[in-house]
XYZ file of C-alpha atoms in Angstrom:
597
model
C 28.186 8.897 -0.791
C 25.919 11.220 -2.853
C 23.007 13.351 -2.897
C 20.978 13.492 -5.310
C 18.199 16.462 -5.471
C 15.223 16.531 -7.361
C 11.246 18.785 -7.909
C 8.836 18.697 -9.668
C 6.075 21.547 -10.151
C 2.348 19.684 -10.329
C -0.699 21.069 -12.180
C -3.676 18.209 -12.663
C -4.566 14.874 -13.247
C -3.637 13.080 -16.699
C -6.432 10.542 -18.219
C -6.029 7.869 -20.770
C -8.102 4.694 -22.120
C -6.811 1.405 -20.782
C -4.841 -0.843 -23.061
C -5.116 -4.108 -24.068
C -2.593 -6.517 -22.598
C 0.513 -6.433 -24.915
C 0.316 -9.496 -26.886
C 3.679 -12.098 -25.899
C 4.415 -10.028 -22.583
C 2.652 -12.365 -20.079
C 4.777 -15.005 -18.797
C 4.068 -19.071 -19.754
C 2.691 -21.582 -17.233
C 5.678 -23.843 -17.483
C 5.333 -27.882 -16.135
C 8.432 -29.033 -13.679
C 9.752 -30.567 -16.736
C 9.615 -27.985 -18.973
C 11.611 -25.426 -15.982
C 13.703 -28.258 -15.273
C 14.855 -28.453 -19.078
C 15.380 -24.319 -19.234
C 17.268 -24.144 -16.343
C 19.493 -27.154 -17.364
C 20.133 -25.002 -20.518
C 20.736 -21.891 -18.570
C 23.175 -23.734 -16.910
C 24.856 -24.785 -19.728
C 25.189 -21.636 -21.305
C 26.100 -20.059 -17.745
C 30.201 -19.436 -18.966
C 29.272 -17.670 -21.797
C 26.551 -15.631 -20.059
C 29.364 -14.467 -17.856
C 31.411 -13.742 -20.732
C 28.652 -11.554 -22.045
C 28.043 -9.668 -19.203
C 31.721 -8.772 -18.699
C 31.801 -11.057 -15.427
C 35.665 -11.377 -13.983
C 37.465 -14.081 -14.676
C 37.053 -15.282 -10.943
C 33.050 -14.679 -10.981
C 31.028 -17.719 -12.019
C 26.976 -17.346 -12.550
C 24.733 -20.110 -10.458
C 20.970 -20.641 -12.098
C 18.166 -20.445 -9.225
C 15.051 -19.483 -11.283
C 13.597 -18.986 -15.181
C 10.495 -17.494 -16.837
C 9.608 -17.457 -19.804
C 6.893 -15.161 -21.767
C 4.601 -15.770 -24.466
C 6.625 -14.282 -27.113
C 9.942 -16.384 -26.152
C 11.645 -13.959 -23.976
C 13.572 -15.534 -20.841
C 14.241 -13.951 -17.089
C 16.799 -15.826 -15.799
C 18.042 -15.492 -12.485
C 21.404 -15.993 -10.871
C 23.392 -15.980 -7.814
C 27.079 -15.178 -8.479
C 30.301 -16.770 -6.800
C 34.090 -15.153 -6.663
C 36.947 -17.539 -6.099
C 34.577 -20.105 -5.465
C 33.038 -18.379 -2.713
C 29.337 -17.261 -2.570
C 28.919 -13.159 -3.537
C 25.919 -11.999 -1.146
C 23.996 -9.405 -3.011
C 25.439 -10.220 -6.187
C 22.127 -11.926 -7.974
C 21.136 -10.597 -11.422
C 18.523 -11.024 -13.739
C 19.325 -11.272 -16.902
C 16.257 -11.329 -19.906
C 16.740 -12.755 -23.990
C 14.874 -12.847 -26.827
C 13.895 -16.193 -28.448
C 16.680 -15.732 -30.277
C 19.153 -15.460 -27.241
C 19.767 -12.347 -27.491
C 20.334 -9.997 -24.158
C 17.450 -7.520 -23.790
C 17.847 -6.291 -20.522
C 20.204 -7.066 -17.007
C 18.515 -6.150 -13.482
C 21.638 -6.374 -11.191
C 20.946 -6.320 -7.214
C 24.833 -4.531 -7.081
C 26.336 -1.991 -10.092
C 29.771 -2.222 -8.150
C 32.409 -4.096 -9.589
C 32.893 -7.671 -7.586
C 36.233 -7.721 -7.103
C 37.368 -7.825 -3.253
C 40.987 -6.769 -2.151
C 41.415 -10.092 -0.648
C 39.776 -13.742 -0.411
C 42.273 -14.157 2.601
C 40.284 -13.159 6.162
C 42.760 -11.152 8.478
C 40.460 -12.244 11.721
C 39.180 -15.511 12.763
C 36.313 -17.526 11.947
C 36.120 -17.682 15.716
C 36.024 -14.085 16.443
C 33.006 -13.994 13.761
C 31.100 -16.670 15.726
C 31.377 -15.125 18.812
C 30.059 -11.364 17.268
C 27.200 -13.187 15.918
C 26.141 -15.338 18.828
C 26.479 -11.846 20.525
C 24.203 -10.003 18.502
C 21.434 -12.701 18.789
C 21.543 -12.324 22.326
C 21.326 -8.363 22.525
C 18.470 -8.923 20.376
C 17.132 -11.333 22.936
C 17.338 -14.640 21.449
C 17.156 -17.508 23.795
C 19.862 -20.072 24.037
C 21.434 -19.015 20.909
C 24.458 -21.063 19.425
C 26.109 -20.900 15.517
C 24.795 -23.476 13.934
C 27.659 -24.538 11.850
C 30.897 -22.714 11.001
C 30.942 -19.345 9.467
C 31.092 -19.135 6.315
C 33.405 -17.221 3.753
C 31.669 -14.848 1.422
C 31.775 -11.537 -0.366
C 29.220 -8.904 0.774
C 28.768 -7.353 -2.250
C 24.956 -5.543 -0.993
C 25.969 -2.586 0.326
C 28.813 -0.289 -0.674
C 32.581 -1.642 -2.261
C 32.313 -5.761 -2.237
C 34.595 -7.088 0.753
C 35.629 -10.443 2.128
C 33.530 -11.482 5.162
C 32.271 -14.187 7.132
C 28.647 -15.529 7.412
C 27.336 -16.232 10.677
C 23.803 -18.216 11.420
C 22.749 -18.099 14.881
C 19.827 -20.972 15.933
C 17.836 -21.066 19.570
C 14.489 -19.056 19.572
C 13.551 -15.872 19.130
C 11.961 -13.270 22.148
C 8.915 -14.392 21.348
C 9.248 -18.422 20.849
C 9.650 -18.079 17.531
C 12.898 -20.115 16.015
C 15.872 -18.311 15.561
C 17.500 -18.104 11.880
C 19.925 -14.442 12.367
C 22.112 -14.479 9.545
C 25.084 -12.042 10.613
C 27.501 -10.324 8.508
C 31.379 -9.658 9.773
C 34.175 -7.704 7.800
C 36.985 -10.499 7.551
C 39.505 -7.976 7.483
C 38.209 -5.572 10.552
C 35.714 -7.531 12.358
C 33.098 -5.300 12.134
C 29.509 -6.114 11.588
C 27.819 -5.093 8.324
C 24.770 -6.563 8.512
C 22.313 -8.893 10.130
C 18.998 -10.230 8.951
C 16.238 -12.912 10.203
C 15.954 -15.396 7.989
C 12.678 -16.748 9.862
C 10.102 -14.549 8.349
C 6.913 -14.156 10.256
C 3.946 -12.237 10.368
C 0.334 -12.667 12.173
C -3.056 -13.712 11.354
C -6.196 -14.904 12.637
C -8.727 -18.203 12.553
C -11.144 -17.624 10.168
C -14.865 -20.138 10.266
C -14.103 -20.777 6.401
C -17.210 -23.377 6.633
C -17.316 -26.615 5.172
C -14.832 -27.126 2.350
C -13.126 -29.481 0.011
C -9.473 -30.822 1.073
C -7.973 -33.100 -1.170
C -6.312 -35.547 1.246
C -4.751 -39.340 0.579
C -5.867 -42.662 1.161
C -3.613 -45.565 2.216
C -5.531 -48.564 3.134
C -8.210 -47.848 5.597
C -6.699 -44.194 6.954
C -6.829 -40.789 5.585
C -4.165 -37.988 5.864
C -3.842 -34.709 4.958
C -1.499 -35.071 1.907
C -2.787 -33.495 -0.564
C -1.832 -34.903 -4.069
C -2.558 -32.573 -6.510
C -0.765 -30.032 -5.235
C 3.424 -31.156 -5.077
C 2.250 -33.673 -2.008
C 1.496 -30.524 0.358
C 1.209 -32.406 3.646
C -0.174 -30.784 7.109
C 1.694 -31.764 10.427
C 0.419 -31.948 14.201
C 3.350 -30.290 15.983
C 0.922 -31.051 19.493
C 2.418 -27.799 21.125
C 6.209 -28.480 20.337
C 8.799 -25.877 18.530
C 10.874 -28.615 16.521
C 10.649 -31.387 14.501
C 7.914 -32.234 11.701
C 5.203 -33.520 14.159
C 2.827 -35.892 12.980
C 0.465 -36.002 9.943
C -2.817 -35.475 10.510
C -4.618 -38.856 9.624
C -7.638 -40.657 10.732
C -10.291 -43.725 9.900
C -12.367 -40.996 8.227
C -12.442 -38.236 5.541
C -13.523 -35.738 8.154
C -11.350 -33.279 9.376
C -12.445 -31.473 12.671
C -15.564 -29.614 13.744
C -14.756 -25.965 13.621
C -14.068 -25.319 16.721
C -10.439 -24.415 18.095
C -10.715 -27.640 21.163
C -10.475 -29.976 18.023
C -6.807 -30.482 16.526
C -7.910 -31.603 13.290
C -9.512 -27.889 12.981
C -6.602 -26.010 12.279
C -5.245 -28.887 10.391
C -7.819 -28.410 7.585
C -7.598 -24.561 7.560
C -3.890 -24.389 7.348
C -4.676 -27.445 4.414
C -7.277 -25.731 2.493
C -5.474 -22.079 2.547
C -2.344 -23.503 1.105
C -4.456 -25.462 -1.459
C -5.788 -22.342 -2.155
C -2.356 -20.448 -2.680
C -1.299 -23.196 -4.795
C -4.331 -22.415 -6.865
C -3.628 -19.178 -7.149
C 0.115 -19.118 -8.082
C -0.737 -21.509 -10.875
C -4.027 -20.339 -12.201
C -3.362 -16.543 -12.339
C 0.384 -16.409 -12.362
C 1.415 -19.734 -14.235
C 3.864 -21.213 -11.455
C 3.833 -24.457 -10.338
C 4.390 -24.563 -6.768
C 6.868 -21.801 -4.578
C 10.009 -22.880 -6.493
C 7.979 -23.215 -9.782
C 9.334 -26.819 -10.180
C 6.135 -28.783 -8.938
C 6.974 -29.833 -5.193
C 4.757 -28.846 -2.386
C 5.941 -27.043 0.788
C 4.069 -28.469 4.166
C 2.338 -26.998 7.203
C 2.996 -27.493 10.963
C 0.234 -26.163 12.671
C 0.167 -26.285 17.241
C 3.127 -24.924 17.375
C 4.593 -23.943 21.440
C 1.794 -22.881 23.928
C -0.013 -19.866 23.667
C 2.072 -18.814 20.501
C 0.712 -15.596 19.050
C 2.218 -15.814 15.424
C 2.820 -17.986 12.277
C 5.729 -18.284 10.275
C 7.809 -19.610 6.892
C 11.336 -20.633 7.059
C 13.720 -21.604 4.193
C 15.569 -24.489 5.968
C 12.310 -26.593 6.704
C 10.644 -25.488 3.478
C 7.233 -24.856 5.374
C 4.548 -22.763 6.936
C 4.374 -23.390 10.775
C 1.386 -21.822 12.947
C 0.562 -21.240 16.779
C -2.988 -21.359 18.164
C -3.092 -17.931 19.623
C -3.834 -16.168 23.034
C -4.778 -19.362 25.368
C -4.374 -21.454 22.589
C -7.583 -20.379 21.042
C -7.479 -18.626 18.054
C -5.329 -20.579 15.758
C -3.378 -18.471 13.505
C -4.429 -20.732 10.290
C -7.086 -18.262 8.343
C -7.216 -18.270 3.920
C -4.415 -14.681 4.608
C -2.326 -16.056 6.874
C -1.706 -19.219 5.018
C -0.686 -17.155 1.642
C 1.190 -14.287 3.399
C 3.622 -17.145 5.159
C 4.001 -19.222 1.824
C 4.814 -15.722 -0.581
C 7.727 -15.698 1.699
C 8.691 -18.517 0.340
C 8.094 -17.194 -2.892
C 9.889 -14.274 -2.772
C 12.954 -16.018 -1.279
C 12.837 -18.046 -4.422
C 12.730 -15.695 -6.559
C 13.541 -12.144 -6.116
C 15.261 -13.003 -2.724
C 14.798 -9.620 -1.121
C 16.538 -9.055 2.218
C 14.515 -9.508 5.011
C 15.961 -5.629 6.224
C 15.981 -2.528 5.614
C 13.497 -1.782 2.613
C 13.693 -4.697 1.109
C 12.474 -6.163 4.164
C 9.369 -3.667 4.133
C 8.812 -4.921 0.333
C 9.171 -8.306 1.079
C 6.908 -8.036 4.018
C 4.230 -6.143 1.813
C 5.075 -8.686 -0.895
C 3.095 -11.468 1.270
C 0.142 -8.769 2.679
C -0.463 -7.966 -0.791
C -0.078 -11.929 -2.149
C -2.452 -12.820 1.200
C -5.019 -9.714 0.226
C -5.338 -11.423 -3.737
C -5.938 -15.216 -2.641
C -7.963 -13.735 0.043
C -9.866 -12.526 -3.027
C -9.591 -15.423 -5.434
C -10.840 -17.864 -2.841
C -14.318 -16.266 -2.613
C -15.335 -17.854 0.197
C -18.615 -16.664 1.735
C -17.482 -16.509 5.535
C -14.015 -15.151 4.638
C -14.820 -12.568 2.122
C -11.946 -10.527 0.218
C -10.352 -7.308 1.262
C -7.840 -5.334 2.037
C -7.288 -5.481 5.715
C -4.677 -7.780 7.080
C -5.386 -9.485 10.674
C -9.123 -8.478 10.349
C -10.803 -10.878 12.512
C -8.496 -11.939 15.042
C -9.073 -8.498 17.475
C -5.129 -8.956 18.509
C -6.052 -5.541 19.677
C -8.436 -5.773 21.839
C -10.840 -3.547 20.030
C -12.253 -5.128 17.231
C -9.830 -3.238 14.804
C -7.453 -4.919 12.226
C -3.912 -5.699 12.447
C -2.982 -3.738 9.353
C -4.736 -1.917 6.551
C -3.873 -1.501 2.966
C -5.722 1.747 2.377
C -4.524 3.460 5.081
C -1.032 1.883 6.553
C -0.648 4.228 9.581
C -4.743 3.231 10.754
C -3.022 0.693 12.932
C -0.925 3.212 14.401
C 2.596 2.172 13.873
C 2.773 1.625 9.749
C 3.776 4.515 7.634
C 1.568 5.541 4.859
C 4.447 7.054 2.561
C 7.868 6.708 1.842
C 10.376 8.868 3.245
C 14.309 8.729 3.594
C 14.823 6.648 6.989
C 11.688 4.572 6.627
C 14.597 1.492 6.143
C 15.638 1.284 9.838
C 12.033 0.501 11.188
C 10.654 -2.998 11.624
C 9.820 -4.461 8.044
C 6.170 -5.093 9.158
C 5.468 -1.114 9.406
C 8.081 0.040 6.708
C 6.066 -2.269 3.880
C 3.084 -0.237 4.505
C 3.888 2.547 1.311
C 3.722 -0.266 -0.766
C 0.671 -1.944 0.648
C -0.538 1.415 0.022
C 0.617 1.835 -3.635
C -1.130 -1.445 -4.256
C -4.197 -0.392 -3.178
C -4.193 2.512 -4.564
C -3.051 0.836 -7.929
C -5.746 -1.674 -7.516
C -9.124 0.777 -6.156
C -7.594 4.418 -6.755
C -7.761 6.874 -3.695
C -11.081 8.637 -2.346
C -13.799 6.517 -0.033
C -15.309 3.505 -1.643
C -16.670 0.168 0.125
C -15.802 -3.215 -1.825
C -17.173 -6.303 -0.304
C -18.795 -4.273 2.489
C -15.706 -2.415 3.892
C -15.505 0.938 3.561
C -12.243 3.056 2.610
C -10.925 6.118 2.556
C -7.428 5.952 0.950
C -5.373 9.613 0.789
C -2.569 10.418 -1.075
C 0.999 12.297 -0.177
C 0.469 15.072 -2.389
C -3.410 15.146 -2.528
C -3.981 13.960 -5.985
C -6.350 11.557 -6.774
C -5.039 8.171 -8.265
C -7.235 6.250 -10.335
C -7.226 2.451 -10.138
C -6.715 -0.181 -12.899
C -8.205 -3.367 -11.018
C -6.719 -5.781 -8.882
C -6.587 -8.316 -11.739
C -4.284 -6.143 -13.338
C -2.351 -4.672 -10.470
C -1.717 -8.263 -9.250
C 0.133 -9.271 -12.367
C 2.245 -6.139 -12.645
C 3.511 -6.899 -9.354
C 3.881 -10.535 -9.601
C 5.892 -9.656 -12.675
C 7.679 -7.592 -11.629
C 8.918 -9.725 -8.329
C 9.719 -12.505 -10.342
C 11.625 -10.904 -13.361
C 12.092 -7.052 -11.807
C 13.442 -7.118 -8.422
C 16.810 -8.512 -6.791
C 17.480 -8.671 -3.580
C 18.224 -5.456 -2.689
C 15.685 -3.939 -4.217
C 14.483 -0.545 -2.723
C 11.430 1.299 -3.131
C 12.641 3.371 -5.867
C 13.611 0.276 -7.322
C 10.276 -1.133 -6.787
C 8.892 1.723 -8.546
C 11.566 1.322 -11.654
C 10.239 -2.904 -11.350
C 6.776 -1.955 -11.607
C 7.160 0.331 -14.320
C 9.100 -1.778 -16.346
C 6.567 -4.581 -16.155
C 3.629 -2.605 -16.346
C 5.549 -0.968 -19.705
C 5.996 -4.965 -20.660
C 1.879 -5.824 -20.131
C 0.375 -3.141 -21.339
C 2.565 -0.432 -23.155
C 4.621 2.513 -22.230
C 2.044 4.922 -23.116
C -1.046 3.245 -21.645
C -3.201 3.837 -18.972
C -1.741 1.355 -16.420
C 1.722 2.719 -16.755
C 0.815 5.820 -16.214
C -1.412 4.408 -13.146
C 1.627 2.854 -11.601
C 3.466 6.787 -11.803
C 0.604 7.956 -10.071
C 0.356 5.593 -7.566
C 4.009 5.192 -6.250
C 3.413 9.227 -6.380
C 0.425 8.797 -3.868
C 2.937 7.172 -1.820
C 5.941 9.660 -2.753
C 7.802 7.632 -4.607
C 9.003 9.156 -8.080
C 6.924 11.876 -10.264
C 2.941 11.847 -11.390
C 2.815 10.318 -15.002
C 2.564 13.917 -16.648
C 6.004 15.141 -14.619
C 4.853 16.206 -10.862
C 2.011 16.523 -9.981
C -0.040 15.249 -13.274
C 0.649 17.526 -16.265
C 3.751 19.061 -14.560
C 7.016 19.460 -15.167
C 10.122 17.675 -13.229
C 13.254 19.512 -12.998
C 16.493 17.599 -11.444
C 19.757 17.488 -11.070
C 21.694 14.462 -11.916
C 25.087 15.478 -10.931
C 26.264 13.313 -7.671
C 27.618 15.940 -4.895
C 29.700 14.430 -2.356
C 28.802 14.726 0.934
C 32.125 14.829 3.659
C 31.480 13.090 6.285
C 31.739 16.076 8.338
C 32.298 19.361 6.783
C 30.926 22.387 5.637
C 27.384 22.471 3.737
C 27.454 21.059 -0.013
C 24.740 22.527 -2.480
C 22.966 20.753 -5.302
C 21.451 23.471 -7.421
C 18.065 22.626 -9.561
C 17.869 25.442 -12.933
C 13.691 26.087 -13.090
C 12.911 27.370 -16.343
C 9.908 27.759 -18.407
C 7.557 28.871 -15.180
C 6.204 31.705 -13.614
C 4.556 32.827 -10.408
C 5.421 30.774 -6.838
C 5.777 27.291 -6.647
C 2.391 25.396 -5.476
C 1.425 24.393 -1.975
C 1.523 20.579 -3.750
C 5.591 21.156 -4.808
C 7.127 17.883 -3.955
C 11.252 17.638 -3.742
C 13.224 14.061 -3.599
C 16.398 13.629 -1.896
C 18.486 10.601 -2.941
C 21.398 9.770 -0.305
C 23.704 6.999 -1.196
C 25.603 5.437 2.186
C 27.679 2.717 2.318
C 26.272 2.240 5.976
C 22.382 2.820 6.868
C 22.060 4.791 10.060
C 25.773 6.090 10.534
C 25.186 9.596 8.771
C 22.921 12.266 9.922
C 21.914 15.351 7.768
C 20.078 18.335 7.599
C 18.497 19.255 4.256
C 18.193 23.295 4.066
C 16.300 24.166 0.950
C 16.385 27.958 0.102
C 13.460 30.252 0.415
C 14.096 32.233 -3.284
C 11.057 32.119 -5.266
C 11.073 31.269 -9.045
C 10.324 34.364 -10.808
C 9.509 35.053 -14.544
């Protein structure tokens, strides 16, 4: 473990012009065939890759996702196997010119993947039973392993070891259905991690008025498939929690009346906001569907009785929706539809753990995805904006589920980062990046935009100026999709964002320096001029070990070149490294010395 200690002394606000888009950076819309024909390729180069990159002999490289820029450049991404067995936080990115030569590797582990032993000293068994164990204490119902465990190197936190992977079905607490993923040491039997692989998050019914679905004809009956988009189809799960359901079809091209009482309402919201989504991914971002190769996910909507939540899992490839308190409210709005199906995205793509602060940046990964469609569907009676849960009143009062301006508004997010902000629930922990996106997007200060009114602060009281949600959305899209791994952390979202703002738009422009600012709003990293805007940063990069219980360690920072006291605004960053989150407790003493002149 280390510490790693760093200031930085802020004095003003920097400005700059912004930049034109940096010609070649932006990435191609590429047709199924065309991905389908890169990844074959990446897969035939994927031995010599691995040569490249200084792989073991016993590590092989698995293709799961390309894209490709303007000028020629490639981000592939792969998964990673040792001995033939599945390394879990061992994805990398890895980015070539046109000419195939490496530019850059993003890799979600630095640690060399090479476990003592592929040979488990406790049973697959024992593993099982931990797992089925920890589903209940986190009150699962009727949970069972569904399958054996599996053998794999957990190579996402700390040295790479042998262990087992566990997947626990039944439901969740609340009725949703149960996906726990659990991590066990093969050689101790101790847990490492656990994660739900189920990712949910809630939303509202919105009126969106009268609309165009595309739907399907087949003889004399309708049904909600909707060609033009991969075959996206929308299911009737008539108050069930398994199975597909049935499709929604009918004599007419007609689809409900608006109101909740009719089935076929919720049927052509959940349709028309994952139309919508579609739209989006394609026309802003250039991808073709969730996994970018064309095929539609579908929607179950009528879910259980009296289900208060909506949700995307992997294993049925699919959005899923309840209708709400007393069945009323279906949970099927423009938001809800594109915050459920970026799950999807991101598990395609950067595949960040759904824990921890990955989770939090996953979770903000579909607010922020919902917020934009939300915006690029300009629909009259669901106008854009940057609340989440606006219109549903799960509250009782009126007042949003959560806000992007202001995370901590709905009285559990947090509006900046701090050091244990991993080990709360990923719903309240995204909120410092909701809040960097806004902040990227509008700047800080009161404004109203679509007739909402903010107020967005910042951790050290510095204004941020925005760049535009058109531009903000594309930096982090980018950065997602050719950035991030899957245990990406908020400092590494900061490093993502950088790096593809730096790609779009230039190292010295305007946005890059708007993306400092902003993940400084939210204290993550230094202002663009060094601290506080036009400061200076002073660290030290030398790790100190920390005993696991012992006397006080130092780690000294030399401030030169200043005189007087440090400002009221003085920020300082701790970095602690620890191979297990929640196991070490510390107490950071800073000294009271003055800098002098």
């Amino acid at each position: 473990m280390a510490a790693l200690i760093a200031t930085a002394v802020q004095s003003g606000a920097a400005t700059a012009a912004p930049a034109a888009p940096v010609p070649g950076a932006e990435s191609v819309t590429l047709s199924p065939a065309q991905r389908a024909e890169l990844l074959r390729e990446a897969d035939a180069r994927k031995a010599d890759t691995a040569g490249r990159l200084g792989l073991g002999a016993k590590e092989k490289l698995v293709v799961r996702d390309v894209v490709k820029d303007r000028d020629g450049t490639l981000h592939t991404r792969y998964e990673r196997t040792y001995a033939g067995l599945p390394v879990l936080g061992g994805d990398l990115v890895v980015s070539t010119t046109a000419a195939g030569k490496t530019k850059k590797v993003v890799k979600a582990t630095k640690a060399a993947v090479a476990p003592a032993t592929v040979t488990p000293k406790i049973s697959a068994e024992k593993a099982e039973r931990q797992a089925v164990a920890a589903a209940e204490a986190d009150g699962a119902e009727a949970p069972d392993a569904e399958g054996a465990p599996r053998k794999v190197v957990w190579a996402a936190e700390g040295k790479p070891v042998l262990a087992y992977e566990t997947v626990v079905g039944g439901l969740q607490q609340d009725g949703t259905p149960n996906e726990l993923h659990v991590i066990t040491d093969a050689a101790t039997g101790e847990k490492l991690y656990e994660y739900q692989a189920v990712h949910n998050g809630t939303g509202h019914t919105v009126y969106s008025g009268t609309v165009e679905l595309t739907t399907t004809q087949s003889g004399s009956t309708y049904n909600l498939t909707d060609g033009a988009r991969g075959n996206h189809k929308t299911y009737n799960l008539n108050r069930a929690t398994s199975g597909t359901g049935t499709l929604f079809s009918g004599p007419d091209d007609v689809w409900g009346n608006g109101s909740p009482s009719n089935l076929e309402s919720a049927g052509a919201d959940a349709h028309y906001g994952a139309a919508l989504t579609w739209d989006y991914y394609k026309n802003v971002h250039g991808r073709s569907g969730i996994r970018g190769d064309g095929v539609g996910a579908y929607s179950r909507v009528h879910y259980g009785n009296n289900y208060v939540n909506a949700f995307w899992s992997d294993s049925c490839f699919c959005m899923t929706y309840g209708d709400g308190s007393g069945n009323a409210n279906p949970l099927t709005s423009i938001d809800v539809a594109a915050h459920e199906m970026t799950h999807g995205l991101t598990s395609h793509t950067a595949g960040l753990r759904y824990s921890g602060e990955s989770g939090g940046l996953n979770e903000a990964t579909s607010d922020i995805f919902g917020s934009t469609v939300e915006f690029f569907a300009n629909n009259s009676s669901d106008t854009g904006d940057y609340l989440i849960g606006e219109e549903i009143d799960i509250n009782g009062d009126g007042t949003p589920l959560r806000y992007m301006d202001k995370p901590s508004k709905d009285g559990a997010s947090k509006d900046y980062w701090y050091s244990g902000i991993g080990s709360i629930d990923v719903h309240y922990s995204s909120g410092p990046a909701n809040h960097f996106f806004y902040l990227l997007s509008e700047g800080s200060g009161t404004k109203t935009i679509n007739g909402v009114t903010y107020d967005s602060p910042t951790s050290d009281g510095l204004p941020v100026t925005g760049i535009g949600r058109a531009k903000a959305e594309k930096i982090w899209f980018r950065a997602l999709t050719t950035k991030f791994t899957s245990t990406t952390d908020y400092a590494g979202a900061r490093t993502g964002t950088l790096a593809a703002a730096g790609e779009l738009y230039g190292t010295d422009s305007a946005e890059y320096k708007a993306v400092q600012d902003a993940w400084a709003g939210v204290n993550v990293g230094a202002r663009s001029g060094g601290g506080g805007g036009g400061g200076t940063t002073f660290e030290n990069t030398a790790d100190v070990a920390i005993p696991d219980n012992g006397a006080a360690v130092t780690s000294s920072l030399t401030v030169s070149g200043r005189t007087g006291n440090a400002p009221s605004a003085l920020k300082a960053g701790v970095r602690i490294v620890h191979t297990w989150r929640g196991d070490l407790q510390i107490d950071l003493v800073a000294p009271t010395a003055r800098p002098t002149g």
